[in-house]
mmCIF file of C-alpha atoms and ligand atoms in Angstrom:
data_model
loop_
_atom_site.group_PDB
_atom_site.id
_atom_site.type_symbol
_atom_site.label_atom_id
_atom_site.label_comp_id
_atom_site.label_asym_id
_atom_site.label_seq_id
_atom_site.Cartn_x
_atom_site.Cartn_y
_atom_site.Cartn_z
ATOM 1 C CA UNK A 529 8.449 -28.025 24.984
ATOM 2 C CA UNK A 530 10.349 -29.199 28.425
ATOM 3 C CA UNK A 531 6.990 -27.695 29.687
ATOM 4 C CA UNK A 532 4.342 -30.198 28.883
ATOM 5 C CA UNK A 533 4.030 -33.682 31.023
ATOM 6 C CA UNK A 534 1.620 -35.977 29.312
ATOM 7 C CA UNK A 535 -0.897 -37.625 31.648
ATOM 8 C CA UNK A 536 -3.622 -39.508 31.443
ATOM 9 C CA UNK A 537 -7.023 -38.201 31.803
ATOM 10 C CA UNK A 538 -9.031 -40.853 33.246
ATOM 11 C CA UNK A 539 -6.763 -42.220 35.911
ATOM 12 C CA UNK A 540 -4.336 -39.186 36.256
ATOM 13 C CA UNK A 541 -0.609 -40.362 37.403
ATOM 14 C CA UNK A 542 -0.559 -39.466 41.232
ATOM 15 C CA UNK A 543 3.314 -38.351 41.067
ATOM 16 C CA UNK A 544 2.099 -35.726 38.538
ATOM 17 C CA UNK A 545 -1.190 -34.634 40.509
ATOM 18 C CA UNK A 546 1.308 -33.720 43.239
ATOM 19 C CA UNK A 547 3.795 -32.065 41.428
ATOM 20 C CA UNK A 548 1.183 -29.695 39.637
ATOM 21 C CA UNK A 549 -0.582 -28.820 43.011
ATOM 22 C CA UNK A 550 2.482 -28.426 44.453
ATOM 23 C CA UNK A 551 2.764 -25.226 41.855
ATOM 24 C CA UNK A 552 -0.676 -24.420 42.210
ATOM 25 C CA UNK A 553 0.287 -24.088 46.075
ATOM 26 C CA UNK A 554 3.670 -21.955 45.628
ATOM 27 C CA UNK A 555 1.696 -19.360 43.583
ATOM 28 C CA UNK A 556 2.272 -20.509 40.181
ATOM 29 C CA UNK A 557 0.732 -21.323 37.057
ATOM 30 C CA UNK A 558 -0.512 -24.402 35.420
ATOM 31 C CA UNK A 559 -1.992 -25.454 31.997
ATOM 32 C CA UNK A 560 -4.830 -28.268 32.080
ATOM 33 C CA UNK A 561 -7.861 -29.528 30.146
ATOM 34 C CA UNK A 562 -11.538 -29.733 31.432
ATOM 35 C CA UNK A 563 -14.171 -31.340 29.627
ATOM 36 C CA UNK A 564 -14.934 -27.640 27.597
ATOM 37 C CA UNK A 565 -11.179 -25.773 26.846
ATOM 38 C CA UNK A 566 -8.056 -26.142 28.117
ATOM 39 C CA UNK A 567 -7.597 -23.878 31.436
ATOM 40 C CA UNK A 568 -4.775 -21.961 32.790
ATOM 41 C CA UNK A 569 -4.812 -22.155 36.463
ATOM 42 C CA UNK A 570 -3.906 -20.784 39.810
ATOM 43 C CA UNK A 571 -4.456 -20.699 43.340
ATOM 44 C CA UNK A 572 -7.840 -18.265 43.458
ATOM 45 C CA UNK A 573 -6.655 -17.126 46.673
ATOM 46 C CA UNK A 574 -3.526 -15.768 45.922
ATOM 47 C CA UNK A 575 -3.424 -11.994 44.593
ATOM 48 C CA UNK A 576 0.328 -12.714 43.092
ATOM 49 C CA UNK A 577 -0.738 -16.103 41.653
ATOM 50 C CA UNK A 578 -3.407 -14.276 40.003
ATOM 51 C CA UNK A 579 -2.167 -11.421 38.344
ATOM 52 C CA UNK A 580 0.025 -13.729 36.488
ATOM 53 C CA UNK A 581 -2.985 -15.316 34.646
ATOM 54 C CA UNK A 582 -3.690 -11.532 33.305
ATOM 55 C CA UNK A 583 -0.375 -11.063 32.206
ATOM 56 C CA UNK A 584 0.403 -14.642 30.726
ATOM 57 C CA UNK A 585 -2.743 -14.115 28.531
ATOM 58 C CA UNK A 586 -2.060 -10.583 28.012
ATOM 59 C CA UNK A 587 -5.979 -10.655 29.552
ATOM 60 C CA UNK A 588 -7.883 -7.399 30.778
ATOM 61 C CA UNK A 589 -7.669 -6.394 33.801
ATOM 62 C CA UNK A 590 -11.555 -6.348 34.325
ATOM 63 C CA UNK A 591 -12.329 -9.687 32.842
ATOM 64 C CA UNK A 592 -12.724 -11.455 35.630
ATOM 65 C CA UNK A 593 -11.687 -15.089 36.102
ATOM 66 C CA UNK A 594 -13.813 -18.543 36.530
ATOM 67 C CA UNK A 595 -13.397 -20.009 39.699
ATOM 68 C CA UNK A 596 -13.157 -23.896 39.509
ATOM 69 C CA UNK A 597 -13.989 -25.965 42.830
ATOM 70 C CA UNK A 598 -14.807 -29.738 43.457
ATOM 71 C CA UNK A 599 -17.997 -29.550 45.953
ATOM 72 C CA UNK A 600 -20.940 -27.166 47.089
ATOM 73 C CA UNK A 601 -18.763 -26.848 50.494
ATOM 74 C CA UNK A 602 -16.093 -25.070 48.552
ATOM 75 C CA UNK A 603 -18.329 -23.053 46.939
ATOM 76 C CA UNK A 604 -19.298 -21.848 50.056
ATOM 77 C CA UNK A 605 -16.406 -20.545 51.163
ATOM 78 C CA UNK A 606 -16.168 -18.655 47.793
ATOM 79 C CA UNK A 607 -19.791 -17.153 47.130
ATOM 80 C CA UNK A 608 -23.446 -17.302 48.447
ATOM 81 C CA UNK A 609 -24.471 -20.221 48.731
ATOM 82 C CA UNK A 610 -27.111 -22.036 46.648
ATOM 83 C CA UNK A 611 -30.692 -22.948 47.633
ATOM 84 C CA UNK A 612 -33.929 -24.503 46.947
ATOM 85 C CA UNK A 613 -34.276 -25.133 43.688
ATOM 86 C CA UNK A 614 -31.956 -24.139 41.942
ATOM 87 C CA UNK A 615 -29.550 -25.881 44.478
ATOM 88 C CA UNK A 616 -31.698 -29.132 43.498
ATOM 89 C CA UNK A 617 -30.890 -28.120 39.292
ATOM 90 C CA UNK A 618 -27.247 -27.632 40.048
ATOM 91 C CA UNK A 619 -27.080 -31.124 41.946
ATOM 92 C CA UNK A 620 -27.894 -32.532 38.807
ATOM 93 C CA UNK A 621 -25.682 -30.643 36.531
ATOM 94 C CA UNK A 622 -22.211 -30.371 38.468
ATOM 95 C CA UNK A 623 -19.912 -31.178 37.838
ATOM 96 C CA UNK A 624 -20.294 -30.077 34.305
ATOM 97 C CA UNK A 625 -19.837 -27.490 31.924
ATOM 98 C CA UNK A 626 -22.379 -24.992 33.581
ATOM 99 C CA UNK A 627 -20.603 -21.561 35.286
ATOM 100 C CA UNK A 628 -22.798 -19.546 37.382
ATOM 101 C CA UNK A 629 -22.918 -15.994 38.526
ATOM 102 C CA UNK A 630 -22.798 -15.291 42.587
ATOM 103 C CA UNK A 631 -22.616 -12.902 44.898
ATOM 104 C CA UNK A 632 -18.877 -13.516 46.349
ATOM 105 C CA UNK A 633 -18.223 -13.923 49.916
ATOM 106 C CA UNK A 634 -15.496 -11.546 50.919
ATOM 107 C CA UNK A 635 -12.602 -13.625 50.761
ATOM 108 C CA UNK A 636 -10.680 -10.499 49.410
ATOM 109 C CA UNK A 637 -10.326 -12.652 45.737
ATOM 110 C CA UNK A 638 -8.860 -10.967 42.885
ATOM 111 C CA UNK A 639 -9.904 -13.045 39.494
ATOM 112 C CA UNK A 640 -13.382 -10.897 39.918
ATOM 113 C CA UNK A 641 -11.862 -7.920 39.164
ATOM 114 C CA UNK A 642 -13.411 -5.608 41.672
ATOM 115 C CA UNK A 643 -16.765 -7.216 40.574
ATOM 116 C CA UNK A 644 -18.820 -8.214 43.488
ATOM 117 C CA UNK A 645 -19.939 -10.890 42.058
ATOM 118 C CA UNK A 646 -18.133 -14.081 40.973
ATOM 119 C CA UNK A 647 -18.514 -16.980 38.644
ATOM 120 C CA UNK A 648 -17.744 -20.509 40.009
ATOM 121 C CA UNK A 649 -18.326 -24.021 38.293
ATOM 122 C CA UNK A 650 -17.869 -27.421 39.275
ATOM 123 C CA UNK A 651 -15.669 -29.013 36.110
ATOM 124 C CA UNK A 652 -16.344 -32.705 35.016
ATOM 125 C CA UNK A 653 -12.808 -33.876 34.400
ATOM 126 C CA UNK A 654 -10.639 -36.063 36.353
ATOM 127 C CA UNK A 655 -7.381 -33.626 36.180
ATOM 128 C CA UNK A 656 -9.111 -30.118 37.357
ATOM 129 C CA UNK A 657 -10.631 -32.861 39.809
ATOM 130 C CA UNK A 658 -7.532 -34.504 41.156
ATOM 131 C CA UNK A 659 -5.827 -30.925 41.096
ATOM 132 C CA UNK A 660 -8.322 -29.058 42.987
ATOM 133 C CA UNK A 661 -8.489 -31.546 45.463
ATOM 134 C CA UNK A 662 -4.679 -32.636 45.755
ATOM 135 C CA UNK A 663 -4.032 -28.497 46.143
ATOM 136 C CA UNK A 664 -6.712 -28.140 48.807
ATOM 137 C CA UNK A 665 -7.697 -24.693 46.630
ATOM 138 C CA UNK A 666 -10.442 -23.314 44.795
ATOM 139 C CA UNK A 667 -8.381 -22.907 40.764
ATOM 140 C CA UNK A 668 -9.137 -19.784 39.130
ATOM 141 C CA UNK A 669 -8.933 -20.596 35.494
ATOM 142 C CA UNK A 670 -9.802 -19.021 32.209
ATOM 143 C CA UNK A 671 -9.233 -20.350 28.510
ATOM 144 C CA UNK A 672 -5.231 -21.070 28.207
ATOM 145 C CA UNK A 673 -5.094 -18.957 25.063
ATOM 146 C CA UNK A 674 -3.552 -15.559 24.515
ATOM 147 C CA UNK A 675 -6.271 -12.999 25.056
ATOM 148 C CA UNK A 676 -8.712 -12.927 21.611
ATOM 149 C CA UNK A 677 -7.124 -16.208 20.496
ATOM 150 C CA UNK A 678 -9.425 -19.066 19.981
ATOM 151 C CA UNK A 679 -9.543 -21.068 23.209
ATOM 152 C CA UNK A 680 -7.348 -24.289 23.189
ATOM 153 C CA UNK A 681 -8.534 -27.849 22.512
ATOM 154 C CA UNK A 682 -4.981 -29.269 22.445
ATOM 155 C CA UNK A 683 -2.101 -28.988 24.937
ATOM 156 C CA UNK A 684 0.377 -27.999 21.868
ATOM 157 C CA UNK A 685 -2.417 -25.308 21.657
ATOM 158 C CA UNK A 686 -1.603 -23.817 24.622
ATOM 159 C CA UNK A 687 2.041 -24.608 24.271
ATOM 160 C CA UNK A 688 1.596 -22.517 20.803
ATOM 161 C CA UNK A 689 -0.124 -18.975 22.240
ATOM 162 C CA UNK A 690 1.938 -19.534 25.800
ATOM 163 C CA UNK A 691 5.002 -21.040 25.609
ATOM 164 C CA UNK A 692 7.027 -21.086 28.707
ATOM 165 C CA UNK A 693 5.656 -18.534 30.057
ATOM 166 C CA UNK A 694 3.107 -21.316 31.882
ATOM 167 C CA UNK A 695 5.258 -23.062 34.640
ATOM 168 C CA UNK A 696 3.703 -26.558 33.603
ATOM 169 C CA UNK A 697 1.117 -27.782 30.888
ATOM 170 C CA UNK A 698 -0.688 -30.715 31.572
ATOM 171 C CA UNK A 699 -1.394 -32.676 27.932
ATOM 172 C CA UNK A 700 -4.374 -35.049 28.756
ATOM 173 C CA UNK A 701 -5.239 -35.436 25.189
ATOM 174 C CA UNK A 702 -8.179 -32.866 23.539
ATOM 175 C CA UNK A 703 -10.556 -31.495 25.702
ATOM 176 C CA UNK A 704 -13.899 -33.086 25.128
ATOM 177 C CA UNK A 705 -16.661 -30.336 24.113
ATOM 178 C CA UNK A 706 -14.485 -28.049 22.676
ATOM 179 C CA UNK A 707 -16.294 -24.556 23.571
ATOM 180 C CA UNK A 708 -16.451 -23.197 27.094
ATOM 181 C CA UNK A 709 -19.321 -23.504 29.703
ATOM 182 C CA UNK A 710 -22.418 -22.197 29.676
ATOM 183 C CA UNK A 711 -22.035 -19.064 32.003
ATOM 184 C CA UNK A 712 -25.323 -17.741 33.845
ATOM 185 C CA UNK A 713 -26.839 -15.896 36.302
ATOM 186 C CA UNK A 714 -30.090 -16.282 38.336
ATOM 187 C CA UNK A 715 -32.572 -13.470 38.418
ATOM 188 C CA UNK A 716 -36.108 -12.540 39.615
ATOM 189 C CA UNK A 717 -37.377 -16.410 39.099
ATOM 190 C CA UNK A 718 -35.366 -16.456 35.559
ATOM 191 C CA UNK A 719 -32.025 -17.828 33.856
ATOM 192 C CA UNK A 720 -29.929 -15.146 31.765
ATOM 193 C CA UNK A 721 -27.226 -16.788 29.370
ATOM 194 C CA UNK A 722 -24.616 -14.487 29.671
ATOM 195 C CA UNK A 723 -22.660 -16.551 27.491
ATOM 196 C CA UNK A 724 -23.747 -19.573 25.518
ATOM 197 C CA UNK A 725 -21.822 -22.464 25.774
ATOM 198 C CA UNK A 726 -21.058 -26.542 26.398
ATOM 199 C CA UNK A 727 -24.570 -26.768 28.294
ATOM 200 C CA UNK A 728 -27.679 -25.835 26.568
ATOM 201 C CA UNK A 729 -30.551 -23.287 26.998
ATOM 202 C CA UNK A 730 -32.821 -26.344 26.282
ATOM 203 C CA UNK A 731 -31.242 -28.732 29.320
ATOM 204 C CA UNK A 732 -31.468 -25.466 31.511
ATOM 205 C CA UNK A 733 -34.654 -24.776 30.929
ATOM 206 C CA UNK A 734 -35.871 -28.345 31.704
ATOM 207 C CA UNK A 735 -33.641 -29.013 34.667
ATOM 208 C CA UNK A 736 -34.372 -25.794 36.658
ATOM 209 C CA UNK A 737 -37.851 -25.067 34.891
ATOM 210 C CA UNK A 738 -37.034 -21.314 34.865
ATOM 211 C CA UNK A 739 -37.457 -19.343 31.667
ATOM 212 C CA UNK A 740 -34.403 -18.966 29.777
ATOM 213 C CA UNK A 741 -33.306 -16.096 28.328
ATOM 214 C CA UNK A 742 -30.366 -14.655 26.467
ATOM 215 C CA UNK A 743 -27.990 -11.983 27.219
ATOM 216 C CA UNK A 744 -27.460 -9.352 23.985
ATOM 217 C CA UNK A 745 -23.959 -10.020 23.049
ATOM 218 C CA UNK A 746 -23.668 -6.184 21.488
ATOM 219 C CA UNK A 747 -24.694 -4.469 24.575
ATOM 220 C CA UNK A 748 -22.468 -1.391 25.790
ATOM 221 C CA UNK A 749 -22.277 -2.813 29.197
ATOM 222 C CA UNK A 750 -22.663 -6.599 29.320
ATOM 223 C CA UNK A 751 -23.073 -8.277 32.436
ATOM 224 C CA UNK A 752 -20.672 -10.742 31.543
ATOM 225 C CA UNK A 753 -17.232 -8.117 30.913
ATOM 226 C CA UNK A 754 -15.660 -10.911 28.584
ATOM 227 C CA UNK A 755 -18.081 -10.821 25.828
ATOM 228 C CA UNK A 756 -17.336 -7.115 24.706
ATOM 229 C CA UNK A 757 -13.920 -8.225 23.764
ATOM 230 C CA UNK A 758 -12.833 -9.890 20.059
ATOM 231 C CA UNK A 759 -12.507 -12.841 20.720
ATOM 232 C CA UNK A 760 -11.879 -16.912 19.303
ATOM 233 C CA UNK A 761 -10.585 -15.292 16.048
ATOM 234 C CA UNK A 762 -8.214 -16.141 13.801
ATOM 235 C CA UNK A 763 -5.543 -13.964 11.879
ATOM 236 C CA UNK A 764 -6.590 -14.577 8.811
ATOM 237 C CA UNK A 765 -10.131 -12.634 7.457
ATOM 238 C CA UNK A 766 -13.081 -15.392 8.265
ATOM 239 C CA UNK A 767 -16.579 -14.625 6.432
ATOM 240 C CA UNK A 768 -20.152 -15.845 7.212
ATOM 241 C CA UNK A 769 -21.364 -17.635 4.361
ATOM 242 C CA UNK A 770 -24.823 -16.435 3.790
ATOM 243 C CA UNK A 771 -25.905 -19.054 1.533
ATOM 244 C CA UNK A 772 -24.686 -22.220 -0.475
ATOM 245 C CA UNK A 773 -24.724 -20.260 -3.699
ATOM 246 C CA UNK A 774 -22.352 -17.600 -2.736
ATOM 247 C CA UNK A 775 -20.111 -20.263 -0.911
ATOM 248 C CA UNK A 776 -19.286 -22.600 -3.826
ATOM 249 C CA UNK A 777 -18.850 -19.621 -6.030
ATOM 250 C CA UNK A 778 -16.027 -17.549 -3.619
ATOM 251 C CA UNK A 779 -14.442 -21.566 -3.009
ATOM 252 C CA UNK A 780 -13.906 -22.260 -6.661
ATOM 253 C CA UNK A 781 -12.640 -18.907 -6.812
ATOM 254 C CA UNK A 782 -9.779 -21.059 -5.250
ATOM 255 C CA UNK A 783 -9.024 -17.764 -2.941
ATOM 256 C CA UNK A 784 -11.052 -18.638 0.183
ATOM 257 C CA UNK A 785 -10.936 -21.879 2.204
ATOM 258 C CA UNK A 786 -14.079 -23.404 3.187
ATOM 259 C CA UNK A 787 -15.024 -24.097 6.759
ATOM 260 C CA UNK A 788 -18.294 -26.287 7.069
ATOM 261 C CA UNK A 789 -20.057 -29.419 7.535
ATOM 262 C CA UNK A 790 -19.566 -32.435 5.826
ATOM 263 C CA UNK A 791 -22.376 -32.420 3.320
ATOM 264 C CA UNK A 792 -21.593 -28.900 2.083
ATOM 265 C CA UNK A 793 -17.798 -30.095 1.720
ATOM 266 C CA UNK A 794 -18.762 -32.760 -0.577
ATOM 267 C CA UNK A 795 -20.622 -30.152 -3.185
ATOM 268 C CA UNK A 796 -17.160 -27.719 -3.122
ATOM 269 C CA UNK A 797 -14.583 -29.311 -5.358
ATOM 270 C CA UNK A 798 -11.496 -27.088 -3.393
ATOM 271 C CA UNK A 799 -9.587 -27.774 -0.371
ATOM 272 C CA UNK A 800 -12.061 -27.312 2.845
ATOM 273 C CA UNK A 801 -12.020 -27.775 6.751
ATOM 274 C CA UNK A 802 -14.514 -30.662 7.919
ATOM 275 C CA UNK A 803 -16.279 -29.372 11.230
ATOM 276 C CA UNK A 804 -18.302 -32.909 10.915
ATOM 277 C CA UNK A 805 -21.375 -33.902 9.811
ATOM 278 C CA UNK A 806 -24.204 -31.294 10.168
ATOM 279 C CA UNK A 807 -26.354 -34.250 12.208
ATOM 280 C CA UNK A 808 -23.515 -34.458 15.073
ATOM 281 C CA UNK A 809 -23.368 -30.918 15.996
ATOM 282 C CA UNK A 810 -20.818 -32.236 19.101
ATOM 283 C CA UNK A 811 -18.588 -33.111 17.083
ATOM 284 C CA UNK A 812 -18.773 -29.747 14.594
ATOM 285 C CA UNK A 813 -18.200 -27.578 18.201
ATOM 286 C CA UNK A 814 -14.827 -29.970 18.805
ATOM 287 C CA UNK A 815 -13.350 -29.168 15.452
ATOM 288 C CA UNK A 816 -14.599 -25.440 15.345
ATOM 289 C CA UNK A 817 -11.825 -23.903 17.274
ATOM 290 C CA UNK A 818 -8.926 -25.759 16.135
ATOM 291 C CA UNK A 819 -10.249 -25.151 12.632
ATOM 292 C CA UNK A 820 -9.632 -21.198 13.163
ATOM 293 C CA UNK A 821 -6.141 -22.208 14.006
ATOM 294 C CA UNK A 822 -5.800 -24.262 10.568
ATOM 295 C CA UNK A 823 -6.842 -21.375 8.590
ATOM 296 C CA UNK A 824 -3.933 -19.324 9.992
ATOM 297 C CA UNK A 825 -1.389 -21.463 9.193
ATOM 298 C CA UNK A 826 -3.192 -22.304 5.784
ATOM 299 C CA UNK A 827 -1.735 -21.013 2.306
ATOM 300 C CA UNK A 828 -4.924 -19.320 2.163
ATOM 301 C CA UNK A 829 -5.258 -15.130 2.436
ATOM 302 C CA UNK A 830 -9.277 -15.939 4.082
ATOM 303 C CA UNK A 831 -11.684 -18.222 4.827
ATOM 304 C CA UNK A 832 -15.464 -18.549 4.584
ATOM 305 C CA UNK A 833 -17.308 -20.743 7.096
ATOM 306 C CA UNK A 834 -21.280 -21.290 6.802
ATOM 307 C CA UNK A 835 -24.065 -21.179 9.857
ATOM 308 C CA UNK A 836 -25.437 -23.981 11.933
ATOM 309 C CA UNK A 837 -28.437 -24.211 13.371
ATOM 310 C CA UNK A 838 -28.736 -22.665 17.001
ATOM 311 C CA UNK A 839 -30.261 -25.896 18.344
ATOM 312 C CA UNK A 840 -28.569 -27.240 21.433
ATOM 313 C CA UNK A 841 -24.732 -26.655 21.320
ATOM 314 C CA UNK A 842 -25.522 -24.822 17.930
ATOM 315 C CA UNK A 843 -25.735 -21.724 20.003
ATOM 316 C CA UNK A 844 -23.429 -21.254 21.208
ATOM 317 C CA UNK A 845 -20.941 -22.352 17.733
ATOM 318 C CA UNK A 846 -22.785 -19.808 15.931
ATOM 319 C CA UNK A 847 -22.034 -17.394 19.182
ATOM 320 C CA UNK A 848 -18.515 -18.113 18.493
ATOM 321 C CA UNK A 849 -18.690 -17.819 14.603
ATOM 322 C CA UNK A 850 -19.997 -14.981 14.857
ATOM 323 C CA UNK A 851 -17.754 -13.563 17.175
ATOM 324 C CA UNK A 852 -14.844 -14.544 14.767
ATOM 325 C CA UNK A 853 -16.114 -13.497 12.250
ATOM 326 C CA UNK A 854 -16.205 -9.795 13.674
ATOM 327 C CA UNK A 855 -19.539 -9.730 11.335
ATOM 328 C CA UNK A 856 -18.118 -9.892 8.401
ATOM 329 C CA UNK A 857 -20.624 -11.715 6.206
ATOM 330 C CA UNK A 858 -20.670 -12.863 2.569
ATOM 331 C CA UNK A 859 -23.588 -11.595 0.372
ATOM 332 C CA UNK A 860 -22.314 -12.281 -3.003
ATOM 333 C CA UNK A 861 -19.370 -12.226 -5.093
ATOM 334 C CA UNK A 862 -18.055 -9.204 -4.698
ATOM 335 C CA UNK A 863 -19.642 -7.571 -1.898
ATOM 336 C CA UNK A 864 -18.236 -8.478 1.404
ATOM 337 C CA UNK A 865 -19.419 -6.344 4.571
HETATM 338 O O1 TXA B 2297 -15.282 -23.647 30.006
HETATM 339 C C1 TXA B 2297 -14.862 -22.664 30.603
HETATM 340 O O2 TXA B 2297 -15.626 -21.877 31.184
HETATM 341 C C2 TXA B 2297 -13.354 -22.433 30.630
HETATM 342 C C3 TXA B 2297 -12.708 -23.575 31.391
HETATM 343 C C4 TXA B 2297 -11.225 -23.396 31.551
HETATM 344 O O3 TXA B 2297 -13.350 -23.729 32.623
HETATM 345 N N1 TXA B 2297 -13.036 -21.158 31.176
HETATM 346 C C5 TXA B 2297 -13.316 -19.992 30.517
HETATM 347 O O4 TXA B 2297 -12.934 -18.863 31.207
HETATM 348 O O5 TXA B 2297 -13.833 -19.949 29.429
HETATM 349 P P1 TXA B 2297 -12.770 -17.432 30.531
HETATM 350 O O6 TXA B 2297 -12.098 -16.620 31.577
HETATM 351 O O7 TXA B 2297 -12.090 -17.543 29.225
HETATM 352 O O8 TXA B 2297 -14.233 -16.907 30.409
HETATM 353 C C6 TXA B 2297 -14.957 -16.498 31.536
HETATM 354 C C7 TXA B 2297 -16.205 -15.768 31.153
HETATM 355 C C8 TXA B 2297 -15.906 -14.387 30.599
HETATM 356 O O9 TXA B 2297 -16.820 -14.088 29.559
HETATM 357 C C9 TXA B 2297 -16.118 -13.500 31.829
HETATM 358 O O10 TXA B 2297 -16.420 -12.167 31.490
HETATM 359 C C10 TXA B 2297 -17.278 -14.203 32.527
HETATM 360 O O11 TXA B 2297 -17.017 -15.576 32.334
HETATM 361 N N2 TXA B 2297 -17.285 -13.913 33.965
HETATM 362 C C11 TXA B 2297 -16.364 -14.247 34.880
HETATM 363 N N3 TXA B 2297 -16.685 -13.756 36.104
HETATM 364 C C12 TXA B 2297 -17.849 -13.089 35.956
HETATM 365 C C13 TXA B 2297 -18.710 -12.357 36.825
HETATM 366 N N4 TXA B 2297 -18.419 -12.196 38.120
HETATM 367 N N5 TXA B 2297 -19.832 -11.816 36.306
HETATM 368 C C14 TXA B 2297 -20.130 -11.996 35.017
HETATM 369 N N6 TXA B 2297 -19.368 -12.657 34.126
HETATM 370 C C15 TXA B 2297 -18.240 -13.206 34.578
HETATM 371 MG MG1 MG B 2298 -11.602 -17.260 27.237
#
């Protein structure tokens, strides 16, 4: 693990700063946390630097890349800029865990692969902060997983789908929502969620007073490329608990680990994953990721997690559920689909 350099995330070491930008500069690669995932990052302006975030992940070529930048002057130089009123929204929000959807200025960058468009977010987290500014670059960065993996919390996350192959990994502690931003796009007077995420439809609707509405993950061709993939899942079979019946009876089964909130953890008498307590649904979408992880190096052959309500962050942790589930949901006892 000669790779990872711990460093602290609200007053990051200087010395370190420099010697990650100093990568970031050079063309390479490095591994740090924002306030959603961890991010794997490079200059967005280098071709070279690029393509070696697609090939570290193992990543599709025409998934294009989030580009990460510190102020609305950088964005500039990246994409159209942003007016009005929703200028005034996203004054509010950035930095944060919102990504929207631009036209790109032509800058000849290659994370948008060949799209004309590009997606660009300010992050709220001191190291993609001090890096971005210390580098003097905009940081194209997706999730620091391996491509369909669940997106990393932890450093020794990324340390466990990368390796090596990342030049440096920046370990400042868990990332603090645990799911991705919130990525949109602004349309004839209205919001589209192309992917649900850290920021909520109901914030976004009462901070740009736009209607809100969502994207259809199954679509053939989905705005956002990325959501067509598999993706977040584990190895191991995961099931959609339907209801609390069918739950306890496949758990005392003893053959399927249960993935849940605290209350229904306390009715299962068999080993079970802890998301939190179903009143903190923060706290539920910081454990959900890792938890996939846990499952795959469990003794267990599957697990079965149950639904959340898709209030606030709930929806995008059923998004994700769902996704890793593939749709397989429990009915009853024997029938799986
Ligand atoms: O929280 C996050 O957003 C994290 C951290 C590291 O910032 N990044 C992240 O990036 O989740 P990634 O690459 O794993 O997901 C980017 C998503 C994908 O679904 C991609 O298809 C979509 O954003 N996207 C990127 N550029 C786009 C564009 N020009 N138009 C539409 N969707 C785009
Ligand atoms: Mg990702």
């Amino acid at each position: 693990m000669e790779n990872i350099r711990r460093i602290d995330p609200i007053s990051p070491d200087r010395e370190r700063i420099r010697e990650a930008a100093e990568i970031i500069r050079r063309g390479g690669t490095v591994a740090f946390p924002t306030e959603t995932v961890y991010g794997l990052g490079a200059n967005a302006l280098d071709d070279e630097a690029c393509k070696k975030i697609f090939s570290i992940k193992g990543r599709q070529q025409d998934n294009p890349i989030i580009v990460h930048i510190n102020d609305f002057e950088q964005l500039e130089s990246v994409a159209q800029g942003l007016r009005g009123k929703i200028r005034e929204g996203f004054e509010r929000v950035w930095p944060g865990p919102l990504t929207v959807v631009l036209e790109k200025k032509n800058v000849g960058i290659v994370p948008t692969a060949g799209l004309d468009t590009i997606a660009v977010r300010m992050p709220a987290h001191r190291i993609p902060q001090e890096l971005i500014r210390e580098s003097g670059r905009p940081i194209a960065a997706p999730s620091a997983n391996k491509s369909g993996r669940p997106s990393p919390v932890f450093a020794s996350e990324v340390f466990e789908d990368l390796g090596t192959k990342v030049s440096l990994i920046l370990d400042g502690g868990p990332a603090y929502f645990g799911v991705e931003s919130t990525v949109v796009i602004f349309k004839d007077g209205e919001i589209m969620i192309l992917r649900p995420g850290a920021f909520s439809a109901e914030d976004l609707k009462e901070i740009f007073k736009m209607k809100v509405k969502i994207s259809g993950v199954s679509s053939d061709t989905p705005i956002s490329p990325g959501m067509k993939y598999r993706h977040y899942a584990p190895e191991k079979e995961l099931y959609l608990g339907i209801s609390e019946e069918t739950i306890l009876e496949e758990c005392k089964r003893g053959d399927a680990l249960f993935i849940g909130s605290a209350e229904t953890a306390k009715k299962i008498n068999s080993e079970s994953i802890v998301l939190g307590s179903r009143k903190d649904l923060y706290e539920v979408a910081k454990n959900l990721f890792p938890s996939f992880r846990k499952l795959d190096k469990s003794r267990y052959s599957r697990g079965v997690i149950e639904g959340f309500e898709e209030k606030g962050i709930g929806l995008a942790i059923m998004n994700r559920i769902i996704k890793a589930t593939g749709g397989r949901k429990l009915q009853n006892n024997e029938k799986r689909e």
